[in-house]
Amino acid sequence: MTATPRTALTVAGSDSGGGAGIQADLRTFFACGVHGMTALTAVTVQNSVGVHGFTEIPPDVVAAQIEAVAGDMGVNAAKTGMLATAEIISTVSSTMDKVGIGRGQSVPLVVDPVAASMHGDPLLRDEALEAIRTELFPRATLVTPNLDEVRLLTGIDVTDAASARRAAEALLAFGPQWVLVKGGHLSDSPRCVDLLSDGTHVVEFEGPRYDTPHTHGGGDTLASAITAHLAKGLGVLDAVAAGKKFIERCVFESYPLGAGVGPVSPFWRLGPDLPSPVRPEL
Ligand SMILES: Nc1ncnc2c1ncn2[C@@H]1O[C@H](COP(=O)(O)OP(=O)(O)OP(=O)(O)O)[C@@H](O)[C@H]1O
Ligand SMILES: Cc1ncc(CO)c(N)n1
């Protein structure tokens, strides 16, 4: 028997291709050394080419999953990803209050406001955006939108550092404690810059932009690495710094898979021999 590790909960959708969603979160939690737990919100039919459809889990079943693990196993930090509908968002918000997760409570909550896949396929019903703004954001310790999500949520088109700051301020007005505006989609920029702000501190996390098309699951992996580090007791600034280092290496180690976009990879954390270097041709 060994000591019980810290725990992290992800409330998110399944990606049948294994690169994003709940699958990315679980493998990131594992690679970061925390015990991962899940509340499934939706099942997507998805591969490297796109999302071909999804079906939601009934909101009461989503709530029951959160309550079951929070009540018995305890949660050190939580994150949300794909929530699919306004009903699921409302239920998750009230359930987080009930189990003591979120801003103003003892357990931090990272909200990744997933609206669409990287191919542009919707992962959120249109009417649900308002519920993200009004119900989920005020409960978030940290929100982590990409630039498309920033545009949807605020109407601001981020093109440079100044507009990223304006977007962060607009997002903070919805009530989260911290905002991380991710710069991965600014493909003209030679560096990948993510801007973190709580209205007082404004910090730019800057790293290389690797020349690869294979970045599927990058946003989920970053948010879950941050969540894992929060679960281990780091503050938001240190957890984001650790998450950014982690995702950089995962993008560097990403691999082709299928005809479209391959996944970012945390395999490097497992040791030098993994995975097998050559995958047999299918
Ligand atoms: N080519 C790249 N090289 C290095 N880092 C990258 C690259 N692309 C994205 N990143 C980093 O990966 C993280 C995720 O950013 P991004 O803006 O792509 O999120 P996302 O759109 O939510 O991801 P996805 O939808 O692909 O899961 C950020 O820290 C970003 O800076
Ligand atoms: C299930 C799921 N969640 C999130 C994303 C965004 O990366 C995705 N493509 N699929």
Coordinates of C-alpha atoms and ligand atoms in Angstrom, one line a residue:
M1 CA 0.0 0.0 0.0
T2 CA 1.2 3.5 -0.7
A3 CA 0.0 7.0 0.2
T4 CA -3.2 8.3 -1.4
P5 CA -2.4 10.8 -4.2
R6 CA -4.2 14.1 -4.6
T7 CA -7.4 13.9 -6.7
A8 CA -8.8 15.9 -9.6
L9 CA -12.2 15.8 -11.2
T10 CA -13.1 16.5 -14.8
V11 CA -16.6 17.3 -15.9
A12 CA -16.4 16.9 -19.7
G13 CA -17.3 15.0 -22.9
S14 CA -15.9 11.8 -24.3
D15 CA -13.7 12.0 -27.5
S16 CA -13.9 8.6 -29.2
G17 CA -10.6 9.4 -30.9
G18 CA -8.9 9.6 -27.5
G19 CA -7.0 12.9 -28.0
A20 CA -9.3 15.5 -26.4
G21 CA -12.1 15.7 -23.9
I22 CA -12.2 13.4 -20.9
Q23 CA -9.6 11.1 -22.4
A24 CA -7.0 13.9 -22.6
D25 CA -7.9 15.0 -19.1
L26 CA -7.4 11.5 -17.6
R27 CA -4.1 10.9 -19.3
T28 CA -2.9 14.4 -18.2
F29 CA -4.0 13.8 -14.6
F30 CA -2.1 10.5 -14.7
A31 CA 1.0 12.0 -16.2
C32 CA 0.9 14.8 -13.6
G33 CA 0.6 12.3 -10.7
V34 CA -2.9 12.9 -9.5
H35 CA -5.8 10.5 -9.3
G36 CA -8.3 11.4 -12.0
M37 CA -12.1 11.2 -11.6
T38 CA -14.8 11.9 -14.2
A39 CA -18.3 13.2 -14.6
L40 CA -19.3 12.5 -18.2
T41 CA -21.5 15.1 -19.9
A42 CA -21.7 14.0 -23.5
V43 CA -20.5 11.3 -25.9
T44 CA -19.1 12.6 -29.1
V45 CA -18.6 10.6 -32.3
Q46 CA -15.2 12.0 -33.2
N47 CA -11.9 11.2 -35.0
S48 CA -8.9 13.1 -36.4
V49 CA -11.1 14.6 -39.1
G50 CA -13.9 16.1 -37.0
V51 CA -16.9 15.7 -34.7
H52 CA -19.6 13.7 -36.5
G53 CA -22.3 14.2 -33.8
F54 CA -22.9 14.0 -30.0
T55 CA -25.5 13.0 -27.5
E56 CA -25.8 14.5 -24.0
I57 CA -25.9 12.7 -20.7
P58 CA -29.1 13.6 -18.7
P59 CA -28.3 16.5 -16.3
D60 CA -29.3 14.5 -13.2
V61 CA -26.8 11.8 -14.1
V62 CA -24.0 14.4 -14.5
A63 CA -24.9 15.8 -11.0
A64 CA -25.0 12.3 -9.5
Q65 CA -21.5 11.5 -10.8
I66 CA -20.1 14.7 -9.2
E67 CA -21.8 14.1 -5.9
A68 CA -20.8 10.4 -5.8
V69 CA -17.0 11.1 -6.1
A70 CA -17.0 14.4 -4.1
G71 CA -18.9 12.8 -1.2
D72 CA -16.8 9.6 -1.0
M73 CA -13.3 10.2 -2.4
G74 CA -12.9 14.0 -2.1
V75 CA -11.8 16.4 -4.8
N76 CA -8.7 18.6 -4.5
A77 CA -9.4 20.5 -7.7
A78 CA -11.9 20.3 -10.6
K79 CA -12.3 21.4 -14.2
T80 CA -15.1 21.6 -16.7
G81 CA -14.7 21.0 -20.5
M82 CA -17.5 20.3 -22.9
L83 CA -20.9 20.8 -21.2
A84 CA -23.1 20.7 -24.3
T85 CA -26.3 22.3 -23.1
A86 CA -27.6 25.1 -20.8
E87 CA -29.4 22.5 -18.7
I88 CA -26.1 20.7 -18.0
I89 CA -24.3 24.0 -17.2
S90 CA -27.0 25.0 -14.7
T91 CA -27.0 21.6 -13.0
V92 CA -23.1 21.5 -12.9
S93 CA -23.1 25.1 -11.4
S94 CA -25.6 24.3 -8.6
T95 CA -23.9 20.9 -7.9
M96 CA -20.5 22.5 -7.6
D97 CA -22.0 24.8 -4.9
K98 CA -23.5 21.9 -3.1
V99 CA -20.2 19.9 -2.9
G100 CA -18.0 23.0 -2.1
I101 CA -16.2 23.4 -5.4
G102 CA -15.5 26.8 -7.0
R103 CA -14.6 30.4 -6.3
G104 CA -15.1 31.3 -2.7
Q105 CA -15.1 27.6 -1.7
S106 CA -12.1 25.5 -0.6
V107 CA -11.7 23.6 -3.9
P108 CA -10.5 25.4 -7.0
L109 CA -12.5 25.2 -10.3
V110 CA -11.0 25.6 -13.8
V111 CA -13.6 26.4 -16.5
D112 CA -12.5 25.7 -20.0
P113 CA -15.4 27.1 -22.0
V114 CA -15.4 24.6 -24.8
A115 CA -17.7 25.8 -27.6
A116 CA -16.4 24.0 -30.7
S117 CA -13.8 21.5 -31.8
M118 CA -10.6 22.7 -33.5
H119 CA -12.3 21.8 -36.8
G120 CA -15.1 24.2 -36.0
D121 CA -17.7 21.6 -35.2
P122 CA -20.1 22.8 -32.4
L123 CA -19.8 21.1 -29.0
L124 CA -22.2 23.5 -27.3
R125 CA -25.8 24.3 -28.1
D126 CA -26.2 28.0 -29.2
E127 CA -28.3 29.1 -26.3
A128 CA -25.8 27.7 -23.7
L129 CA -23.3 30.5 -24.1
E130 CA -25.3 32.8 -21.8
A131 CA -25.3 30.1 -19.1
I132 CA -21.5 29.8 -19.3
R133 CA -21.2 33.6 -18.8
T134 CA -23.8 34.0 -16.1
E135 CA -23.8 30.7 -14.2
L136 CA -20.4 29.1 -14.6
F137 CA -17.9 32.0 -14.9
P138 CA -18.8 33.6 -11.5
R139 CA -18.0 30.2 -9.8
A140 CA -14.6 29.8 -11.6
T141 CA -11.2 30.2 -10.0
L142 CA -9.8 30.3 -13.5
V143 CA -11.3 30.4 -17.1
T144 CA -9.2 29.3 -20.1
P145 CA -10.8 30.4 -23.4
N146 CA -9.1 30.1 -26.7
L147 CA -9.4 33.1 -29.1
D148 CA -12.5 31.8 -30.8
E149 CA -14.2 31.4 -27.4
V150 CA -13.1 34.9 -26.4
R151 CA -14.8 36.2 -29.6
L152 CA -18.0 34.3 -28.9
L153 CA -18.1 35.4 -25.2
T154 CA -17.0 39.0 -25.5
G155 CA -17.2 40.0 -29.2
I156 CA -13.5 41.0 -29.0
D157 CA -11.1 39.9 -31.8
V158 CA -7.7 39.3 -30.1
T159 CA -4.9 40.2 -32.5
D160 CA -2.1 41.4 -30.2
A161 CA -1.1 41.9 -26.5
A162 CA -3.3 45.0 -26.1
S163 CA -6.5 43.3 -27.4
A164 CA -5.7 40.2 -25.2
R165 CA -5.6 42.5 -22.2
R166 CA -8.9 44.1 -23.2
A167 CA -10.5 40.6 -23.6
A168 CA -9.2 39.5 -20.2
E169 CA -10.8 42.6 -18.6
A170 CA -14.1 41.9 -20.4
L171 CA -14.0 38.2 -19.3
L172 CA -13.2 39.2 -15.7
A173 CA -16.4 41.3 -15.6
F174 CA -18.3 38.0 -15.8
G175 CA -17.0 37.1 -12.4
P176 CA -14.1 34.5 -12.6
Q177 CA -11.2 35.1 -10.3
W178 CA -8.5 34.6 -13.0
V179 CA -8.6 34.6 -16.8
L180 CA -6.1 32.9 -19.1
V181 CA -6.5 34.1 -22.7
K182 CA -4.7 31.4 -24.8
G183 CA -2.8 32.6 -27.8
G184 CA -2.4 29.3 -29.7
H185 CA -4.7 30.4 -32.5
L186 CA -2.6 33.5 -33.3
S187 CA -0.8 31.6 -36.0
D188 CA 0.9 34.7 -37.4
S189 CA 2.8 35.1 -34.2
P190 CA 6.2 33.3 -34.0
R191 CA 5.7 32.7 -30.2
C192 CA 2.7 31.3 -28.3
V193 CA 1.7 33.8 -25.7
D194 CA -1.0 33.1 -23.1
L195 CA -2.1 36.1 -21.0
L196 CA -3.1 35.5 -17.3
S197 CA -4.9 38.2 -15.3
D198 CA -6.9 38.6 -12.1
G199 CA -7.3 42.4 -12.8
T200 CA -4.3 43.2 -10.5
H201 CA -1.6 40.9 -11.8
V202 CA -1.2 40.6 -15.6
V203 CA 1.3 38.0 -16.6
E204 CA 2.3 36.8 -20.1
F205 CA 3.4 33.2 -20.4
E206 CA 5.4 33.0 -23.6
G207 CA 6.9 30.0 -25.3
P208 CA 7.9 28.6 -28.7
R209 CA 5.4 27.9 -31.4
Y210 CA 6.2 24.5 -32.8
D211 CA 5.6 23.9 -36.5
T212 CA 3.1 21.0 -36.3
P213 CA -0.5 20.6 -37.4
H214 CA -1.0 18.0 -34.6
T215 CA -2.4 20.0 -31.7
H216 CA -5.7 18.1 -31.1
G217 CA -6.5 18.2 -27.3
G218 CA -4.1 21.0 -26.6
G219 CA -6.6 23.2 -24.7
D220 CA -7.9 20.3 -22.6
T221 CA -4.4 19.1 -21.8
L222 CA -3.4 22.6 -20.7
A223 CA -6.5 23.1 -18.5
S224 CA -6.2 19.7 -16.9
A225 CA -2.4 20.1 -16.2
I226 CA -3.2 23.4 -14.5
T227 CA -6.0 21.6 -12.5
A228 CA -3.6 18.8 -11.5
H229 CA -1.1 21.3 -10.2
L230 CA -3.9 23.2 -8.3
A231 CA -4.9 19.8 -6.8
K232 CA -1.3 19.4 -5.6
G233 CA -1.6 22.7 -3.7
L234 CA 0.1 25.2 -6.1
G235 CA -1.4 28.7 -6.4
V236 CA -2.9 29.9 -9.8
L237 CA 0.3 31.6 -11.0
D238 CA 2.5 28.6 -10.3
A239 CA -0.1 26.1 -11.6
V240 CA -0.4 28.0 -14.9
A241 CA 3.4 28.3 -15.2
A242 CA 3.7 24.5 -14.7
G243 CA 0.7 23.9 -17.1
K244 CA 2.3 26.0 -19.8
K245 CA 5.6 24.1 -19.6
F246 CA 3.7 20.8 -19.7
I247 CA 1.6 21.7 -22.8
E248 CA 4.7 23.0 -24.6
R249 CA 6.4 19.7 -24.3
C250 CA 3.1 17.8 -25.2
V251 CA 2.8 19.9 -28.4
F252 CA 6.5 19.2 -29.2
E253 CA 5.9 15.4 -28.7
S254 CA 2.5 15.3 -30.7
Y255 CA 2.1 12.7 -33.3
P256 CA 0.2 12.1 -36.5
L257 CA -2.8 9.8 -36.2
G258 CA -5.6 9.3 -38.7
A259 CA -6.1 11.4 -41.8
G260 CA -6.5 14.7 -40.0
V261 CA -5.1 16.3 -36.8
G262 CA -3.2 14.1 -34.4
P263 CA -3.1 14.6 -30.6
V264 CA -0.7 16.3 -28.3
S265 CA 1.1 13.8 -26.1
P266 CA 2.1 13.4 -22.5
F267 CA 3.9 10.1 -23.1
W268 CA 7.3 11.7 -22.5
R269 CA 6.4 11.9 -18.8
L270 CA 6.3 8.1 -18.5
G271 CA 9.9 7.3 -19.3
P272 CA 12.3 7.0 -22.2
D273 CA 11.0 3.7 -23.6
L274 CA 7.4 4.6 -24.2
P275 CA 5.6 4.4 -26.5
S276 CA 7.1 1.9 -29.0
P277 CA 8.9 4.1 -31.6
V278 CA 7.3 2.7 -34.7
R279 CA 3.6 2.1 -35.1
P280 CA 2.8 -0.7 -37.6
E281 CA 1.0 0.6 -40.7
L282 CA -2.7 -0.1 -40.7
Ligands
LIG1 N1 2.1 25.2 -32.2 C1 2.2 25.3 -30.9 N2 3.4 25.3 -30.3 C2 3.5 25.4 -28.9 N3 2.5 25.7 -28.1 C3 1.2 25.7 -28.7 C4 1.0 25.6 -30.1 N4 -0.3 25.7 -30.3 C5 -0.9 25.9 -29.1 N5 0.0 26.0 -28.1 C6 -0.2 26.2 -26.7 O1 -1.2 25.2 -26.3 C7 -2.1 25.7 -25.4 C8 -3.5 25.6 -26.0 O2 -3.8 26.7 -26.8 P1 -4.9 26.8 -27.9 O3 -5.1 28.3 -28.1 O4 -4.5 26.1 -29.1 O5 -6.1 26.1 -27.2 P2 -7.4 25.4 -27.8 O6 -7.8 26.0 -29.1 O7 -8.4 25.4 -26.7 O8 -6.9 24.0 -28.0 P3 -7.7 22.7 -28.8 O9 -9.0 23.3 -29.2 O10 -6.7 22.4 -29.9 O11 -7.8 21.7 -27.7 C9 -1.7 27.1 -25.1 O12 -0.8 27.2 -24.0 C10 -0.9 27.5 -26.4 O13 0.0 28.6 -26.2
LIG2 C1 -15.2 15.8 -26.1 C2 -14.4 17.0 -26.6 N1 -14.1 18.0 -25.7 C3 -13.3 19.0 -26.0 C4 -12.8 19.1 -27.3 C5 -12.0 20.4 -27.7 O1 -10.7 20.0 -27.9 C6 -13.1 18.1 -28.2 N2 -12.7 18.1 -29.5 N3 -13.9 17.0 -27.8

